[in-house]
Coordinates of C-alpha atoms and ligand atoms in Angstrom, one line a residue:
Chain A
X975 CA -25.9 -30.1 -3.4
X976 CA -24.2 -33.5 -3.0
X977 CA -20.4 -33.7 -3.3
X978 CA -20.5 -36.0 -6.3
X979 CA -22.4 -33.5 -8.3
X980 CA -20.1 -30.7 -7.3
X981 CA -17.2 -32.9 -8.4
X982 CA -18.8 -33.6 -11.7
X983 CA -19.5 -29.9 -12.3
X984 CA -15.9 -29.1 -11.5
X985 CA -14.7 -31.7 -14.0
X986 CA -16.9 -30.2 -16.7
X987 CA -15.6 -26.7 -15.8
X988 CA -12.0 -27.9 -16.2
X989 CA -12.8 -29.6 -19.5
X990 CA -14.4 -26.4 -20.7
X991 CA -11.3 -24.5 -19.8
X992 CA -8.9 -26.9 -21.6
X993 CA -11.2 -26.9 -24.7
X994 CA -11.1 -23.2 -24.9
X995 CA -7.3 -23.2 -24.5
X996 CA -7.0 -25.7 -27.4
X997 CA -9.2 -23.6 -29.7
X998 CA -7.1 -20.5 -29.0
X999 CA -3.9 -22.3 -29.7
X1000 CA -5.3 -23.7 -32.9
X1001 CA -6.2 -20.3 -34.3
X1002 CA -2.9 -18.8 -33.2
X1003 CA -1.2 -21.6 -35.2
X1004 CA -3.5 -21.1 -38.2
X1005 CA -2.7 -17.4 -38.4
X1006 CA 1.0 -18.2 -38.2
X1007 CA 0.9 -20.8 -41.0
X1008 CA -1.4 -18.7 -43.2
X1009 CA 0.8 -15.6 -42.9
X1010 CA 4.0 -17.4 -43.8
X1011 CA 2.4 -19.6 -46.5
X1012 CA 0.8 -16.6 -48.3
X1013 CA 4.0 -14.7 -48.0
X1014 CA 6.0 -17.6 -49.5
X1015 CA 3.5 -18.1 -52.3
X1016 CA 3.0 -14.5 -53.2
X1017 CA 6.8 -14.1 -53.3
X1018 CA 7.3 -17.2 -55.5
X1019 CA 4.4 -16.2 -57.8
X1020 CA 5.9 -12.7 -58.0
X1021 CA 2.6 -11.1 -56.7
X1022 CA 4.9 -9.0 -54.5
X1023 CA 8.4 -8.0 -55.4
X1024 CA 10.7 -10.8 -54.1
X1025 CA 13.6 -8.4 -54.1
X1026 CA 11.9 -6.1 -51.6
X1027 CA 9.8 -8.5 -49.6
X1028 CA 12.1 -11.5 -49.8
X1029 CA 10.4 -14.8 -48.7
X1030 CA 10.3 -17.1 -45.6
X1031 CA 12.4 -19.8 -47.4
X1032 CA 15.1 -17.3 -48.3
X1033 CA 15.2 -15.9 -44.8
X1034 CA 15.4 -19.5 -43.4
X1035 CA 18.3 -20.4 -45.8
X1036 CA 20.1 -17.2 -44.8
X1037 CA 19.6 -18.0 -41.1
X1038 CA 21.2 -21.5 -41.6
X1039 CA 24.1 -20.0 -43.6
X1040 CA 24.8 -17.2 -41.1
X1041 CA 24.5 -19.6 -38.2
X1042 CA 26.9 -22.0 -39.9
X1043 CA 29.6 -19.4 -40.5
X1044 CA 29.1 -18.0 -37.0
X1045 CA 28.6 -14.4 -38.0
X1046 CA 25.0 -14.3 -36.8
X1047 CA 26.0 -15.4 -33.3
X1048 CA 28.6 -12.5 -33.2
X1049 CA 26.0 -9.9 -34.2
X1050 CA 23.4 -11.3 -31.7
X1051 CA 26.0 -11.4 -28.9
X1052 CA 27.0 -7.8 -29.5
X1053 CA 23.5 -6.4 -29.6
X1054 CA 22.2 -8.5 -26.7
X1055 CA 25.1 -7.3 -24.5
X1056 CA 24.5 -3.7 -25.4
X1057 CA 20.7 -4.0 -24.8
X1058 CA 21.0 -5.8 -21.5
X1059 CA 23.6 -3.4 -20.3
X1060 CA 21.6 -0.4 -21.4
X1061 CA 18.5 -1.8 -19.9
X1062 CA 20.1 -2.5 -16.5
X1063 CA 21.9 0.8 -16.5
X1064 CA 18.8 2.8 -17.4
X1065 CA 16.6 1.1 -14.8
X1066 CA 19.2 1.2 -12.1
X1067 CA 20.2 4.8 -12.6
X1068 CA 16.6 5.8 -12.9
X1069 CA 15.7 4.1 -9.6
X1070 CA 18.7 5.6 -7.8
X1071 CA 17.7 9.1 -9.1
X1072 CA 14.1 8.5 -7.9
X1073 CA 15.5 7.5 -4.5
X1074 CA 17.5 10.7 -4.4
X1075 CA 14.5 12.8 -5.2
X1076 CA 12.5 11.0 -2.5
X1077 CA 15.3 11.6 -0.1
X1078 CA 15.3 15.3 -0.6
X1079 CA 11.9 16.9 -1.3
X1080 CA 13.7 20.2 -1.9
X1081 CA 15.8 18.7 -4.7
X1082 CA 12.8 17.2 -6.3
X1083 CA 11.0 20.5 -6.3
X1084 CA 14.1 22.2 -7.8
X1085 CA 14.6 19.6 -10.5
X1086 CA 10.9 19.2 -11.5
X1087 CA 10.9 21.4 -14.6
X1088 CA 14.1 19.9 -15.9
X1089 CA 12.7 16.4 -15.6
X1090 CA 9.6 17.5 -17.6
X1091 CA 11.8 19.0 -20.4
X1092 CA 14.2 16.1 -20.5
X1093 CA 11.3 13.6 -20.6
X1094 CA 9.5 15.3 -23.5
X1095 CA 12.7 15.5 -25.5
X1096 CA 13.2 12.7 -28.1
X1097 CA 16.2 11.0 -26.6
X1098 CA 17.4 9.4 -29.9
X1099 CA 18.1 12.9 -31.1
X1100 CA 21.0 12.9 -28.7
X1101 CA 22.6 10.1 -30.6
X1102 CA 25.1 12.2 -32.6
X1103 CA 26.2 14.1 -29.4
X1104 CA 26.7 10.9 -27.5
X1105 CA 28.8 9.5 -30.3
X1106 CA 31.0 12.6 -30.4
X1107 CA 31.3 12.5 -26.6
X1108 CA 31.9 8.8 -26.0
X1109 CA 33.4 7.7 -29.4
X1110 CA 32.2 5.4 -32.0
X1111 CA 32.2 2.3 -29.9
X1112 CA 30.1 0.1 -27.6
X1113 CA 29.8 2.6 -24.8
X1114 CA 27.9 5.2 -26.9
X1115 CA 25.5 2.5 -28.0
X1116 CA 24.9 1.3 -24.4
X1117 CA 24.4 4.9 -23.4
X1118 CA 21.7 5.2 -26.1
X1119 CA 20.0 2.1 -24.7
X1120 CA 20.2 3.6 -21.2
X1121 CA 19.4 7.3 -21.8
X1122 CA 16.2 6.5 -23.6
X1123 CA 14.6 4.9 -20.4
X1124 CA 16.4 6.6 -17.6
X1125 CA 14.2 9.8 -17.3
X1126 CA 10.9 8.1 -17.6
X1127 CA 12.0 5.5 -15.0
X1128 CA 13.0 8.2 -12.6
X1129 CA 9.6 10.0 -13.0
X1130 CA 7.5 6.8 -12.7
X1131 CA 9.4 5.3 -9.8
X1132 CA 9.6 8.6 -7.9
X1133 CA 5.8 9.0 -8.3
X1134 CA 5.4 5.4 -6.9
X1135 CA 7.7 6.3 -3.9
X1136 CA 5.6 9.3 -3.1
X1137 CA 2.3 7.5 -3.3
X1138 CA 3.3 4.9 -0.6
X1139 CA 0.7 5.1 2.2
X1140 CA 2.3 7.5 4.8
X1141 CA 0.9 5.3 7.5
X1142 CA 3.4 2.6 6.8
X1143 CA 6.1 5.2 7.4
X1144 CA 4.3 6.2 10.6
X1145 CA 4.4 2.6 11.9
X1146 CA 8.2 2.6 11.2
X1147 CA 8.6 6.0 12.9
X1148 CA 6.9 4.8 16.0
X1149 CA 9.8 2.2 16.1
X1150 CA 12.3 5.0 15.7
X1151 CA 13.3 4.1 12.2
X1152 CA 15.8 6.3 10.3
X1153 CA 15.0 7.5 6.8
X1154 CA 17.2 4.8 5.3
X1155 CA 15.3 2.1 7.2
X1156 CA 12.0 3.6 6.1
X1157 CA 13.2 3.4 2.5
X1158 CA 14.3 -0.2 2.8
X1159 CA 11.4 -1.5 4.8
X1160 CA 8.5 0.3 3.3
X1161 CA 9.1 2.6 0.3
X1162 CA 11.1 0.2 -1.8
X1163 CA 9.1 -3.0 -1.3
X1164 CA 5.8 -1.1 -1.7
X1165 CA 7.0 0.2 -5.0
X1166 CA 8.2 -3.1 -6.4
X1167 CA 5.1 -3.6 -8.6
X1168 CA 5.7 -0.2 -10.2
X1169 CA 9.4 -0.9 -10.7
X1170 CA 8.7 -4.2 -12.4
X1171 CA 6.2 -2.6 -14.8
X1172 CA 8.8 0.0 -15.7
X1173 CA 11.2 -2.8 -16.3
X1174 CA 8.7 -4.2 -18.9
X1175 CA 8.5 -0.9 -20.6
X1176 CA 12.3 -0.5 -20.5
X1177 CA 12.9 -3.7 -22.3
X1178 CA 11.2 -2.3 -25.3
X1179 CA 12.9 1.1 -25.0
X1180 CA 16.4 -0.3 -24.7
X1181 CA 16.0 -2.2 -27.9
X1182 CA 15.0 1.0 -29.6
X1183 CA 17.9 2.9 -28.2
X1184 CA 20.5 0.2 -29.1
X1185 CA 19.2 -0.4 -32.6
X1186 CA 19.2 3.3 -33.4
X1187 CA 22.7 3.5 -31.9
X1188 CA 23.9 0.7 -34.2
X1189 CA 22.3 2.4 -37.2
X1190 CA 24.4 5.4 -36.4
X1191 CA 27.8 4.0 -35.7
X1192 CA 28.3 0.3 -35.4
X1193 CA 30.1 -2.2 -37.6
X1194 CA 28.5 -5.1 -35.8
X1195 CA 25.2 -6.0 -34.3
X1196 CA 21.6 -6.6 -35.5
X1197 CA 21.1 -2.9 -36.1
X1198 CA 24.2 -2.8 -38.3
X1199 CA 22.8 -5.9 -40.2
X1200 CA 19.6 -4.0 -40.9
X1201 CA 21.4 -0.9 -42.2
X1202 CA 23.9 -3.0 -44.2
X1203 CA 21.1 -5.1 -45.7
X1204 CA 19.4 -1.8 -46.6
X1205 CA 22.5 -0.3 -48.2
X1206 CA 23.3 -3.4 -50.4
X1207 CA 19.6 -3.9 -51.1
X1208 CA 19.6 -7.3 -49.4
X1209 CA 16.2 -7.3 -47.7
X1210 CA 16.4 -10.9 -46.8
X1211 CA 19.1 -9.8 -44.3
X1212 CA 16.9 -7.0 -43.0
X1213 CA 14.0 -9.4 -42.4
X1214 CA 16.3 -12.0 -40.7
X1215 CA 17.5 -9.3 -38.3
X1216 CA 14.0 -8.2 -37.6
X1217 CA 13.0 -11.8 -36.7
X1218 CA 16.0 -12.3 -34.5
X1219 CA 15.2 -9.1 -32.7
X1220 CA 11.6 -10.1 -32.2
X1221 CA 12.6 -13.4 -30.7
X1222 CA 15.2 -12.0 -28.3
X1223 CA 13.1 -9.0 -27.2
X1224 CA 10.3 -11.5 -26.4
X1225 CA 12.6 -13.7 -24.4
X1226 CA 13.8 -10.7 -22.4
X1227 CA 10.3 -9.7 -21.7
X1228 CA 9.4 -13.2 -20.5
X1229 CA 12.5 -13.1 -18.2
X1230 CA 11.2 -9.9 -16.6
X1231 CA 7.8 -11.5 -16.1
X1232 CA 9.6 -14.4 -14.4
X1233 CA 11.4 -12.0 -12.1
X1234 CA 8.0 -10.3 -11.4
X1235 CA 6.6 -13.6 -10.2
X1236 CA 9.6 -14.2 -7.9
X1237 CA 9.7 -10.7 -6.4
X1238 CA 6.0 -10.2 -5.8
X1239 CA 5.3 -13.4 -4.1
X1240 CA 2.6 -12.1 -1.8
X1241 CA 0.6 -10.6 -4.7
X1242 CA -1.4 -13.5 -6.0
Chain B
X475 CA 5.8 11.6 40.0
X476 CA 3.3 11.3 37.2
X477 CA 4.2 8.8 34.5
X478 CA 2.8 10.8 31.6
X479 CA 2.1 14.6 31.8
X480 CA 0.5 16.8 29.2
X481 CA 0.6 20.5 29.8
X482 CA -1.3 23.1 27.7
X483 CA -1.3 21.1 24.5
X484 CA -2.5 23.1 21.6
X485 CA -2.5 22.0 18.0
X486 CA -3.4 23.8 14.8
X487 CA -3.1 22.2 11.3
X488 CA -2.1 24.6 8.6
X489 CA -2.9 24.2 5.0
X490 CA -2.7 26.7 2.1
X491 CA -6.3 27.6 2.4
X492 CA -7.1 27.1 6.1
X493 CA -5.9 26.7 9.7
X494 CA -7.8 24.1 11.6
X495 CA -7.4 24.1 15.4
X496 CA -7.7 20.5 16.4
X497 CA -6.7 20.7 20.0
X498 CA -7.1 23.5 22.5
X499 CA -5.3 23.7 25.9
X500 CA -5.2 20.0 26.9
X501 CA -3.6 19.2 30.2
X502 CA -3.8 15.8 31.8
X503 CA -1.8 13.2 33.7
X504 CA -1.7 9.4 33.5
X505 CA -0.2 7.2 36.2
X506 CA 2.0 4.2 35.6
X507 CA 0.0 1.0 35.1
X508 CA -3.2 2.9 34.5
X509 CA -5.5 2.2 31.6
X510 CA -7.2 5.3 30.3
X511 CA -9.6 6.0 27.4
X512 CA -10.0 9.0 25.2
X513 CA -13.7 9.2 24.3
X514 CA -15.3 11.7 22.0
X515 CA -17.2 12.3 18.8
X516 CA -15.4 12.1 15.4
X517 CA -13.1 15.0 14.6
X518 CA -12.4 16.1 18.2
X519 CA -8.7 15.5 17.9
X520 CA -8.2 12.1 19.5
X521 CA -5.8 10.8 16.8
X522 CA -4.0 14.1 16.8
X523 CA -3.4 13.9 20.5
X524 CA -2.1 10.3 20.3
X525 CA 0.3 11.3 17.5
X526 CA 1.6 14.1 19.7
X527 CA 2.0 11.8 22.7
X528 CA 3.8 9.3 20.4
X529 CA 6.2 12.0 19.3
X530 CA 5.1 11.7 15.6
X531 CA 3.7 15.3 15.6
X532 CA 5.0 18.4 17.4
X533 CA 2.2 20.3 19.1
X534 CA 1.9 24.0 18.2
X535 CA 2.2 24.8 21.9
X536 CA 2.6 22.8 25.0
X537 CA 4.7 20.0 26.5
X538 CA 4.4 16.2 26.8
X539 CA 6.7 14.5 29.3
X540 CA 7.1 10.7 29.8
X541 CA 8.8 10.0 33.1
X542 CA 10.2 13.5 33.0
X543 CA 11.7 13.3 29.5
X544 CA 10.3 14.7 26.3
X545 CA 8.6 12.0 24.2
X546 CA 11.1 12.4 21.3
X547 CA 13.8 11.1 23.7
X548 CA 11.6 8.5 25.1
X549 CA 10.5 7.1 21.7
X550 CA 11.6 3.6 22.6
X551 CA 9.2 3.6 25.5
X552 CA 6.0 4.2 23.6
X553 CA 4.1 1.9 21.3
X554 CA 1.4 3.2 19.0
X555 CA -1.1 1.1 17.1
X556 CA -2.7 3.1 14.3
X557 CA -6.4 3.3 13.5
X558 CA -6.0 0.5 11.0
X559 CA -3.7 -2.5 11.4
X560 CA -1.2 -1.4 8.7
X561 CA 0.5 -4.7 8.6
X562 CA 3.1 -4.6 5.7
X563 CA 1.5 -6.7 3.0
X564 CA 4.9 -7.6 1.5
X565 CA 6.1 -9.1 4.8
X566 CA 5.1 -12.4 6.4
X567 CA 3.5 -12.3 9.8
X568 CA 6.8 -13.2 11.4
X569 CA 8.6 -10.4 9.6
X570 CA 5.8 -8.0 10.5
X571 CA 5.9 -8.7 14.3
X572 CA 9.7 -8.6 14.4
X573 CA 9.8 -5.3 12.5
X574 CA 10.2 -3.0 15.6
X575 CA 13.1 -5.1 17.0
X576 CA 14.8 -5.2 13.6
X577 CA 14.5 -1.4 13.1
X578 CA 15.9 -0.7 16.6
X579 CA 18.6 -3.4 16.0
X580 CA 17.7 -5.3 19.2
X581 CA 16.6 -8.5 17.5
X582 CA 18.2 -11.7 18.9
X583 CA 17.2 -15.3 19.3
X584 CA 15.7 -15.0 22.8
X585 CA 13.7 -11.9 21.8
X586 CA 12.5 -13.6 18.7
X587 CA 11.3 -16.6 20.7
X588 CA 9.5 -14.3 23.2
X589 CA 7.6 -12.5 20.4
X590 CA 6.7 -15.7 18.7
X591 CA 5.3 -17.1 21.9
X592 CA 3.3 -13.9 22.4
X593 CA 1.8 -14.6 19.1
X594 CA 0.7 -18.0 20.3
X595 CA -0.7 -16.5 23.5
X596 CA -2.9 -14.3 21.4
X597 CA -4.3 -17.5 19.9
X598 CA -2.5 -17.4 16.6
X599 CA -0.9 -20.7 15.8
X600 CA 1.0 -21.6 12.6
X601 CA 0.5 -18.2 11.0
X602 CA 4.2 -17.1 11.0
X603 CA 4.9 -17.7 7.4
X604 CA 1.5 -16.4 6.1
X605 CA 1.0 -13.0 4.6
X606 CA -1.4 -10.5 6.2
X607 CA -4.0 -10.8 3.5
X608 CA -4.4 -14.5 4.4
X609 CA -5.7 -13.5 7.8
X610 CA -9.1 -12.3 9.0
X611 CA -9.6 -8.8 10.3
X612 CA -9.6 -9.9 13.9
X613 CA -6.4 -11.9 13.4
X614 CA -4.7 -9.0 11.7
X615 CA -5.6 -6.7 14.6
X616 CA -4.0 -9.2 17.0
X617 CA -0.9 -9.4 14.9
X618 CA -0.7 -5.6 14.9
X619 CA -1.0 -5.7 18.7
X620 CA 1.9 -8.3 18.9
X621 CA 4.0 -6.1 16.6
X622 CA 3.3 -3.1 19.0
X623 CA 4.1 -5.1 22.1
X624 CA 7.2 -6.7 20.7
X625 CA 9.5 -3.8 21.5
X626 CA 8.2 -3.9 25.1
X627 CA 7.0 -0.3 25.3
X628 CA 6.0 1.0 28.8
X629 CA 3.2 3.2 27.3
X630 CA 0.8 1.7 24.7
X631 CA -1.5 3.8 22.6
X632 CA -4.3 2.1 20.7
X633 CA -6.3 4.1 18.2
X634 CA -9.8 2.5 17.8
X635 CA -8.3 -1.0 17.6
X636 CA -11.6 -2.8 17.5
X637 CA -13.8 -0.4 15.5
X638 CA -13.6 -2.4 12.3
X639 CA -14.5 -5.8 13.9
X640 CA -17.7 -7.6 14.4
X641 CA -19.3 -7.4 17.9
X642 CA -18.3 -10.9 19.1
X643 CA -14.7 -10.6 18.0
X644 CA -14.5 -7.2 19.6
X645 CA -15.7 -8.5 22.9
X646 CA -13.2 -11.4 22.8
X647 CA -10.3 -9.1 21.9
X648 CA -11.2 -6.6 24.6
X649 CA -10.8 -9.3 27.2
X650 CA -7.6 -10.5 25.6
X651 CA -6.1 -7.0 25.5
X652 CA -7.2 -6.2 29.0
X653 CA -5.7 -9.4 30.3
X654 CA -2.4 -9.0 28.5
X655 CA -1.9 -5.5 29.6
X656 CA -2.7 -6.3 33.2
X657 CA -0.2 -9.2 33.3
X658 CA 2.5 -7.1 31.8
X659 CA 1.6 -4.1 33.9
X660 CA 1.4 -1.8 30.9
X661 CA 0.2 1.8 30.9
X662 CA -2.3 2.2 28.1
X663 CA -4.3 4.9 26.3
X664 CA -7.2 3.7 24.3
X665 CA -9.0 5.9 21.8
X666 CA -12.6 5.0 21.1
X667 CA -16.0 6.2 20.0
X668 CA -17.7 3.4 22.0
X669 CA -18.9 4.4 25.5
X670 CA -19.3 0.8 26.5
X671 CA -15.9 -0.1 25.5
X672 CA -14.4 2.8 27.4
X673 CA -16.2 1.9 30.6
X674 CA -15.5 -1.8 30.3
X675 CA -11.8 -1.5 29.7
X676 CA -10.5 1.6 31.5
X677 CA -9.6 3.0 34.9
X678 CA -10.4 6.5 33.8
X679 CA -12.1 8.1 30.9
X680 CA -11.3 11.4 29.4
X681 CA -14.2 12.8 27.5
X682 CA -13.4 15.3 24.7
X683 CA -15.6 17.8 23.0
X684 CA -15.1 18.9 19.4
X685 CA -14.3 22.1 17.4
X686 CA -11.8 22.8 18.8
X687 CA -10.9 19.6 20.7
X688 CA -11.0 20.3 24.4
X689 CA -11.0 18.1 27.5
X690 CA -14.6 18.2 28.6
X691 CA -14.8 15.9 31.6
X692 CA -12.9 13.1 33.4
X693 CA -14.7 10.0 34.7
X694 CA -13.1 7.6 37.2
X695 CA -14.4 4.1 36.9
X696 CA -15.4 2.5 40.2
X697 CA -13.2 -0.1 41.7
X698 CA -15.9 -2.9 41.3
X699 CA -15.9 -2.5 37.5
X700 CA -12.1 -2.2 37.2
X701 CA -11.6 -5.6 38.8
X702 CA -13.9 -7.3 36.3
X703 CA -12.9 -8.4 32.8
X704 CA -14.4 -6.2 30.2
X705 CA -17.0 -8.8 29.3
X706 CA -18.2 -9.2 32.9
X707 CA -18.1 -5.5 33.5
X708 CA -20.6 -5.0 30.7
X709 CA -23.1 -7.0 32.8
X710 CA -22.7 -5.1 36.1
X711 CA -25.4 -2.7 37.2
X712 CA -22.9 0.1 37.7
X713 CA -22.0 -0.2 34.1
X714 CA -25.4 0.8 32.9
X715 CA -25.6 3.7 35.3
X716 CA -22.2 5.1 34.1
X717 CA -23.2 4.5 30.5
X718 CA -26.3 6.7 30.9
X719 CA -24.3 9.4 32.6
X720 CA -21.6 9.5 29.9
X721 CA -24.3 9.3 27.2
X722 CA -26.0 12.4 28.6
X723 CA -22.8 14.2 28.8
X724 CA -22.0 13.3 25.1
X725 CA -25.5 14.5 24.1
X726 CA -24.9 17.8 25.8
X727 CA -21.6 18.5 23.8
X728 CA -23.0 17.7 20.4
X729 CA -26.5 19.1 20.4
X730 CA -26.3 20.0 16.7
X731 CA -26.5 16.4 15.7
X732 CA -29.8 14.5 15.2
Ligands
ATP2428 N1 -3.2 16.3 8.4 C1 -4.3 17.1 8.7 N2 -4.4 18.3 8.1 C2 -5.4 19.2 8.3 N3 -6.4 19.0 9.2 C3 -6.3 17.8 9.9 C4 -5.3 16.8 9.7 N4 -5.5 15.8 10.5 C5 -6.6 16.1 11.2 N5 -7.1 17.3 10.8 C6 -8.3 17.9 11.4 O1 -8.1 18.0 12.8 C7 -9.3 17.6 13.5 C8 -9.1 16.4 14.4 O2 -8.8 15.3 13.7 P1 -8.4 13.9 14.3 O3 -8.1 12.9 13.3 O4 -7.4 14.1 15.4 O5 -9.9 13.5 15.0 P2 -10.3 12.2 15.7 O6 -10.9 12.6 17.0 O7 -9.2 11.2 15.7 O8 -11.5 11.7 14.7 P3 -12.0 10.2 14.4 O9 -12.7 9.7 15.7 O10 -12.9 10.3 13.3 O11 -10.8 9.4 14.1 C9 -10.4 17.3 12.4 O12 -11.2 18.5 12.3 C10 -9.6 17.1 11.1 O13 -10.2 17.6 10.0
MG2429 MG1 -9.0 9.2 14.8

């Protein structure tokens, strides 16, 4: 085939791609508008109970108001700090535990049944105990955010460590590598993809832990806003908190994806 | 004194359900600077024997000595290239070939320059910052060889280094490896299925028979063939003669096949 023709076909291919992208975007936008428009109208026309379901315009006005008086920023700041801390703590402790288990096969055999039990346990049920132990403050909420992800992280990452091709370790052994060196040169980098995917799961889990934690104790934060809105029957406040949570959880997820692209540079 | 001595090596693999004897009473010697091949059908314990010589595996019985020392003590003197290249996919070529020096904490600027120039001698230019998956099979095998040579081992072990390559690449690499080893005066053990490769490259061939793995026969390659490059050796009349002899011998030890 002559190069001009190939060039032309490539152009057409690229055009096709961009047309498809435009169509997808268009429909996404349409769904967005349709959803909020029908919500707004049905609330205004009282097809749904405006007290219960609020409306986009009310939520928007409340957003402006809460942003102006600065109270929203405080709530967001508190919850975000707790979530990020819980997330980092859960992932870090989980990975360190996994490393310990890898280090000592004996320890991993001994702890195996305990891990299974702890993993199947609903972690949020530990909330009251954490609060009693750590007090009604930030630390017990961070602990909730961490504890919910730590065991599953340990299990998943440890499994990844174990599944690293033993021949990579053999190569290192022929160079006289110590166990620490084997861990650093082979086990850890080979498990990066798994660690990253647990990070993605942990973002969601930490939000659950923190919001439940705030339900239980806090006097600040987005979880508190939800509970407070519920108690005073201000559902506009509840919805506002939900939207803010959705936005920030998504941003956090995107950041993890960015990290993924950076860390796994040879994987494209 | 012999460079490498194996005395009464015996190895059994134990699992929950079985005990497989992979090696039975292997004794042999290798001289310094010699190139020897382990030849034999699949499953006769060649890889097991290499792992034992490399100190990765303790034999059930028997002794391996390198220059009079146990191989565990002499680990820095042996280099072992596994059956596949096992380049680390998350490391660049440069990081891969410097791995041995990094692990043994002997990496410095002069060493680094030497290893990088060795890479160029192997015909690999401008690949330092690439990742292994960006190279062809033959290139990866050469990189793995550089990685093994980088720590300057006195004894090199190659486990079927060319078996996954196409014929042409294989012939070229045989010449390259043979040349490199001769210039550096390395002692080498090559594991192979390929009779021709064993004849073309070695000074001596150890033929193994399977179940359990035993040393069946030793062939010494005539002087005329040794002095030729592997490629030219394959065209010598003595090569064909020897090929037939070893072929017959191999037939006699695996009559159950065909
Ligand atoms: N880790 C192991 N556990 C149990 N049995 C093993 C193990 N490794 C090897 N064996 C057995 O030991 C015998 C020798 O295996 P080995 O890998 O040394 O053969 P080989 O000569 O290298 O074969 P090939 O030419 O196919 O690479 C085989 O019967 C094999 O099944
Ligand atoms: Mg083998």
